């Protein structure tokens, strides 16, 4: 099994525990790298599945470091294009005392915005992606692309699925990345119609579609033809709609939530790594919960590899 994740990786600046913001002094920031699909790719690879990360980077030292880190995770970087004179986008995390997070971005000129835009590169990438068992992308991947590139990707996915490929999608709605909510809804709806596994966060669904209850979210997505639907709701039970049945799977309590950055992304990784290794959807949700539990006990999106692997993931075969 091999999965390709498509999207953007940014330079991350995360506040450290010792920051005393009341002093008006210097803030201590830890510099790392993150991005929704990148985070998921890293944790899927740590879960033992072959992964390729697909994006565009620049030719600066930060882009070099991203490639080094991906290679260090055993992730295939052969489909990453480099744009001369460019550098990755950047974001900063702010946390509330209960670990909830807020992000500020500087990413308008990021090279990843040119994903699927150039005809020659697109052709080579399409041939490469066709060999994958699963393609993973998100609403952020769609939001940063040009409308023309999005249309090309959609057409590619139609053919890819017709030839047996599987598509996994997380809507990850970030209003500021879209021209309007209508544009976002139209694009997300088109891609959900080409999605096999939808891994959605209820809060994002509410923001995008105005859902009052999860039932309307289930109805809309099954209407799009999604056959495997997972709805994440923070510490509330995860909902699963599969084989025509709706079930709720409890989320284990996490005693110290320090930063929920990457919670949904790492859940998706635990889920997909388990699913691609033949685990049932129910047991894969448990694997997703375990992966997220480890990540939210740590600041920043990516836990150091050694620390993460020190606890063996327990994935039960389905
Ligand atoms: P997102 O990061 O997309 O906002 P959620 O907040 O819904 O996603 O969280 C995704 C997953 O992370 C949940 O399904 C759960 O496994 C885990 N998680 C998030 N918040 C908590 C929490 N407070 N306690 C335990 N697990 C949590």
Coordinates of C-alpha atoms and ligand atoms in Angstrom, one line a residue:
X1 CA 0.0 0.0 0.0
X2 CA 1.3 3.5 -0.8
X3 CA -0.4 6.8 -0.1
X4 CA 0.4 10.2 -1.5
X5 CA -0.5 13.3 0.5
X6 CA -1.0 16.6 -1.4
X7 CA -0.7 20.0 0.2
X8 CA 1.5 22.6 1.8
X9 CA 4.2 22.5 4.5
X10 CA 5.1 25.7 6.3
X11 CA 7.7 26.9 8.8
X12 CA 6.0 26.6 12.3
X13 CA 6.7 28.9 15.2
X14 CA 5.2 27.5 18.4
X15 CA 5.3 29.2 21.9
X16 CA 7.1 27.4 24.6
X17 CA 5.8 26.7 28.1
X18 CA 8.1 29.3 29.7
X19 CA 6.7 32.3 27.8
X20 CA 5.5 35.1 30.1
X21 CA 3.5 37.2 27.8
X22 CA 2.5 39.6 30.6
X23 CA 6.1 40.9 30.8
X24 CA 6.1 42.4 27.3
X25 CA 9.5 40.8 27.0
X26 CA 10.9 38.3 24.4
X27 CA 8.8 35.3 23.5
X28 CA 10.5 31.9 23.3
X29 CA 9.4 30.2 20.1
X30 CA 10.3 26.7 18.9
X31 CA 10.8 26.5 15.2
X32 CA 9.6 23.5 13.3
X33 CA 7.7 22.5 10.1
X34 CA 4.0 21.7 9.8
X35 CA 0.9 21.8 7.5
X36 CA -2.2 19.7 7.7
X37 CA -1.5 17.1 5.1
X38 CA 2.2 17.1 5.9
X39 CA 1.4 16.3 9.6
X40 CA -0.8 13.5 8.5
X41 CA 1.8 12.2 6.1
X42 CA 4.4 12.1 8.9
X43 CA 2.2 10.2 11.3
X44 CA 1.0 7.8 8.6
X45 CA 4.7 7.0 7.8
X46 CA 5.4 6.4 11.5
X47 CA 2.4 4.0 11.4
X48 CA 4.2 1.8 8.9
X49 CA 2.6 2.8 5.6
X50 CA 4.6 3.9 2.5
X51 CA 4.0 7.6 2.0
X52 CA 4.9 10.2 -0.6
X53 CA 4.5 13.9 0.1
X54 CA 3.5 16.0 -2.9
X55 CA 4.1 19.8 -2.8
X56 CA 6.2 22.6 -4.2
X57 CA 9.1 24.1 -2.3
X58 CA 11.7 26.8 -2.9
X59 CA 15.5 26.7 -3.0
X60 CA 16.1 28.2 0.4
X61 CA 17.5 26.6 3.5
X62 CA 14.1 26.0 5.0
X63 CA 12.9 24.1 1.9
X64 CA 16.1 22.0 2.2
X65 CA 15.3 21.3 5.8
X66 CA 11.7 20.2 4.9
X67 CA 13.2 17.7 2.4
X68 CA 15.7 16.4 5.1
X69 CA 12.9 16.0 7.6
X70 CA 10.7 14.1 5.1
X71 CA 13.5 11.8 4.2
X72 CA 14.2 11.3 7.9
X73 CA 10.7 10.0 8.3
X74 CA 11.2 7.7 5.3
X75 CA 8.8 9.7 3.2
X76 CA 9.2 9.7 -0.6
X77 CA 10.1 13.3 -1.8
X78 CA 10.6 12.4 -5.5
X79 CA 7.4 14.2 -6.6
X80 CA 8.3 17.5 -4.9
X81 CA 9.0 20.3 -7.3
X82 CA 11.4 23.2 -6.5
X83 CA 10.8 26.8 -7.6
X84 CA 13.9 28.9 -7.7
X85 CA 13.9 32.1 -5.6
X86 CA 10.9 31.0 -3.5
X87 CA 10.6 29.9 0.1
X88 CA 7.8 28.2 2.1
X89 CA 5.0 30.0 4.0
X90 CA 5.1 30.5 7.8
X91 CA 2.6 30.3 10.6
X92 CA 2.5 31.0 14.4
X93 CA 0.6 29.2 17.1
X94 CA -1.1 30.8 20.1
X95 CA -2.5 28.6 22.8
X96 CA -5.2 29.3 25.5
X97 CA -4.6 27.7 28.9
X98 CA -6.8 24.7 28.0
X99 CA -4.6 23.9 25.0
X100 CA -6.9 25.3 22.3
X101 CA -5.0 26.9 19.5
X102 CA -5.1 29.9 17.2
X103 CA -3.0 30.3 14.1
X104 CA -1.7 33.4 12.2
X105 CA -0.3 32.8 8.7
X106 CA 2.2 34.4 6.2
X107 CA 1.7 32.1 3.2
X108 CA 0.3 34.2 0.3
X109 CA 3.4 33.5 -1.9
X110 CA 4.1 30.0 -0.9
X111 CA 5.3 27.8 -3.8
X112 CA 2.7 25.1 -2.8
X113 CA 0.1 27.4 -4.3
X114 CA 1.2 26.2 -7.7
X115 CA 0.3 22.6 -7.2
X116 CA -1.2 21.2 -10.4
X117 CA -0.9 24.6 -12.1
X118 CA 1.9 24.0 -14.6
X119 CA 0.8 21.7 -17.5
X120 CA 4.2 19.9 -17.9
X121 CA 4.6 19.3 -14.2
X122 CA 1.0 18.3 -13.9
X123 CA 1.3 15.6 -16.6
X124 CA 4.3 14.0 -14.8
X125 CA 2.6 14.2 -11.4
X126 CA -0.6 12.6 -12.7
X127 CA 1.3 9.7 -14.1
X128 CA 3.1 9.4 -10.7
X129 CA -0.1 9.6 -8.6
X130 CA -1.9 7.0 -10.7
X131 CA 0.5 4.4 -9.2
X132 CA -0.7 5.2 -5.6
X133 CA -3.3 3.1 -3.7
X134 CA -4.7 6.1 -1.9
X135 CA -4.5 9.9 -2.4
X136 CA -5.0 12.2 0.6
X137 CA -5.9 15.8 0.4
X138 CA -7.7 18.5 2.3
X139 CA -9.8 21.6 2.0
X140 CA -6.6 23.5 2.6
X141 CA -4.9 21.8 -0.4
X142 CA -7.9 23.0 -2.5
X143 CA -8.0 26.5 -1.0
X144 CA -4.4 27.3 -1.9
X145 CA -4.7 26.1 -5.5
X146 CA -5.8 28.2 -8.4
X147 CA -9.4 27.4 -9.6
X148 CA -8.0 26.1 -12.9
X149 CA -5.6 23.8 -11.1
X150 CA -8.4 22.6 -8.8
X151 CA -10.5 21.7 -11.9
X152 CA -7.5 19.8 -13.4
X153 CA -7.0 17.9 -10.1
X154 CA -10.7 17.0 -9.9
X155 CA -10.7 15.6 -13.5
X156 CA -7.6 13.6 -12.6
X157 CA -9.3 12.2 -9.5
X158 CA -12.3 11.1 -11.5
X159 CA -10.1 9.0 -13.7
X160 CA -7.9 7.8 -10.8
X161 CA -11.0 6.4 -9.0
X162 CA -12.4 4.9 -12.1
X163 CA -9.1 2.9 -12.4
X164 CA -9.5 1.7 -8.8
X165 CA -7.7 4.4 -6.7
X166 CA -9.1 5.5 -3.4
X167 CA -9.4 9.2 -2.2
X168 CA -9.3 10.3 1.4
X169 CA -10.4 13.9 2.2
X170 CA -10.6 16.2 5.2
X171 CA -12.5 19.4 4.6
X172 CA -10.3 21.4 7.1
X173 CA -12.3 24.7 6.4
X174 CA -10.2 27.8 6.9
X175 CA -12.4 30.8 5.8
X176 CA -9.5 33.2 5.2
X177 CA -8.0 31.0 2.5
X178 CA -11.1 31.2 0.4
X179 CA -12.5 34.1 -1.7
X180 CA -16.0 33.4 -0.2
X181 CA -17.9 30.6 1.7
X182 CA -19.8 29.9 -1.5
X183 CA -16.6 29.2 -3.4
X184 CA -15.5 26.9 -0.6
X185 CA -18.8 25.0 -0.5
X186 CA -18.8 24.6 -4.3
X187 CA -15.2 23.3 -4.4
X188 CA -15.5 21.0 -1.3
X189 CA -18.8 19.6 -2.6
X190 CA -17.2 18.7 -6.0
X191 CA -14.3 16.9 -4.3
X192 CA -16.5 15.1 -1.8
X193 CA -18.2 13.6 -4.8
X194 CA -14.8 12.0 -5.6
X195 CA -14.1 10.9 -2.0
X196 CA -14.1 7.4 -0.7
X197 CA -13.1 8.2 2.9
X198 CA -14.2 11.5 4.3
X199 CA -12.5 12.4 7.7
X200 CA -14.3 15.6 8.7
X201 CA -14.3 17.8 11.8
X202 CA -17.8 18.7 12.9
X203 CA -16.8 22.3 13.9
X204 CA -15.4 22.9 10.4
X205 CA -18.6 21.4 8.9
X206 CA -20.7 23.7 11.0
X207 CA -18.7 26.7 9.9
X208 CA -18.9 25.8 6.3
X209 CA -22.4 24.4 6.0
X210 CA -24.2 25.7 9.1
X211 CA -25.0 22.3 10.5
X212 CA -26.9 22.4 13.8
X213 CA -26.6 18.6 14.4
X214 CA -24.3 15.9 13.1
X215 CA -27.3 14.3 11.4
X216 CA -27.4 16.9 8.7
X217 CA -23.7 16.5 8.2
X218 CA -24.1 12.7 7.7
X219 CA -27.0 13.2 5.3
X220 CA -25.2 15.7 3.1
X221 CA -22.0 13.7 2.9
X222 CA -23.8 10.4 2.2
X223 CA -25.7 12.4 -0.5
X224 CA -22.3 13.3 -2.0
X225 CA -21.7 9.5 -2.3
X226 CA -19.1 9.2 0.5
X227 CA -19.1 5.6 1.5
X228 CA -16.9 5.9 4.6
X229 CA -17.6 8.9 6.7
X230 CA -15.8 9.8 10.0
X231 CA -16.8 12.9 12.0
X232 CA -14.4 14.1 14.6
X233 CA -15.8 16.1 17.5
X234 CA -12.9 16.9 19.9
X235 CA -13.3 15.0 23.1
X236 CA -16.9 13.9 22.1
X237 CA -17.4 10.5 20.5
X238 CA -16.3 10.1 16.9
X239 CA -19.1 9.3 14.5
X240 CA -18.8 6.7 11.8
X241 CA -21.2 6.1 8.9
X242 CA -20.2 2.9 7.1
X243 CA -22.2 0.2 5.4
X244 CA -25.4 2.2 5.9
X245 CA -24.9 2.2 9.7
X246 CA -24.2 5.1 12.0
X247 CA -22.2 4.4 15.2
X248 CA -20.4 6.5 17.9
X249 CA -17.0 5.6 19.2
X250 CA -15.8 7.1 22.5
X251 CA -12.6 9.2 22.7
X252 CA -10.4 8.2 25.6
X253 CA -9.8 10.9 28.2
X254 CA -6.5 12.7 27.8
X255 CA -5.3 14.1 31.2
X256 CA -3.1 16.9 30.0
X257 CA -4.1 18.6 26.8
X258 CA -1.3 21.2 26.1
X259 CA -1.8 22.0 22.4
X260 CA -4.5 20.6 20.1
X261 CA -2.5 21.7 17.0
X262 CA -2.5 18.7 14.7
X263 CA -5.2 16.8 16.6
X264 CA -7.4 16.2 13.6
X265 CA -4.4 15.6 11.3
X266 CA -2.9 13.0 13.5
X267 CA -6.3 11.3 14.1
X268 CA -6.6 11.0 10.2
X269 CA -3.1 9.5 10.1
X270 CA -3.9 6.9 12.8
X271 CA -7.1 6.1 11.0
X272 CA -5.7 5.9 7.5
X273 CA -2.6 3.9 8.5
X274 CA -4.8 1.3 10.1
X275 CA -7.4 1.2 7.3
X276 CA -4.7 0.8 4.6
X277 CA -3.3 -2.1 6.6
X278 CA -6.7 -3.9 6.6
X279 CA -8.1 -2.8 10.0
X280 CA -11.9 -2.3 10.4
X281 CA -13.2 1.3 10.4
X282 CA -14.2 1.0 14.1
X283 CA -10.7 -0.2 15.2
X284 CA -9.1 2.4 12.9
X285 CA -11.0 5.1 14.8
X286 CA -9.5 3.8 18.0
X287 CA -6.1 4.0 16.3
X288 CA -6.9 7.6 15.2
X289 CA -7.8 8.5 18.8
X290 CA -4.6 7.0 20.1
X291 CA -2.5 8.9 17.6
X292 CA -4.2 12.2 18.4
X293 CA -4.0 11.6 22.1
X294 CA -0.2 11.5 21.9
X295 CA 0.0 14.6 19.7
X296 CA -2.2 16.9 21.9
X297 CA 0.0 16.2 24.9
X298 CA 2.8 18.0 23.1
X299 CA 3.4 21.5 21.8
X300 CA 3.4 21.9 18.0
X301 CA 2.1 19.6 15.3
X302 CA 4.9 17.1 15.1
X303 CA 6.2 15.2 18.1
X304 CA 9.9 14.3 17.8
X305 CA 10.1 10.9 16.1
X306 CA 11.9 9.1 18.9
X307 CA 9.5 10.3 21.5
X308 CA 6.5 9.2 19.4
X309 CA 7.9 5.8 18.5
X310 CA 8.8 5.1 22.1
X311 CA 5.1 4.1 22.6
X312 CA 4.1 1.3 20.1
X313 CA 0.8 2.0 18.4
X314 CA -1.6 -0.8 19.1
X315 CA -3.6 -1.4 16.0
X316 CA -5.9 -4.4 16.1
X317 CA -6.4 -6.2 12.8
X318 CA -10.0 -6.1 11.6
Ligands
LIG1 P1 -9.4 19.3 14.7 O1 -8.0 19.2 15.1 O2 -9.6 19.0 13.2 O3 -10.2 20.5 15.3 P2 -10.8 17.7 16.7 O4 -10.7 18.8 17.7 O5 -12.2 17.2 16.5 O6 -10.1 18.0 15.3 O7 -10.0 16.5 17.3 C1 -9.6 15.4 16.5 C2 -9.3 14.2 17.4 O8 -8.3 14.6 18.4 C3 -10.5 13.7 18.2 O9 -11.3 12.9 17.4 C4 -9.8 13.0 19.3 O10 -9.3 11.8 18.9 C5 -8.6 14.0 19.6 N1 -8.9 15.0 20.6 C6 -9.1 16.3 20.3 N2 -9.4 17.0 21.5 C7 -9.4 16.1 22.5 C8 -9.5 16.2 23.9 N3 -9.8 17.4 24.5 N4 -9.4 15.1 24.6 C9 -9.1 13.9 24.0 N5 -9.0 13.8 22.7 C10 -9.1 14.8 21.9

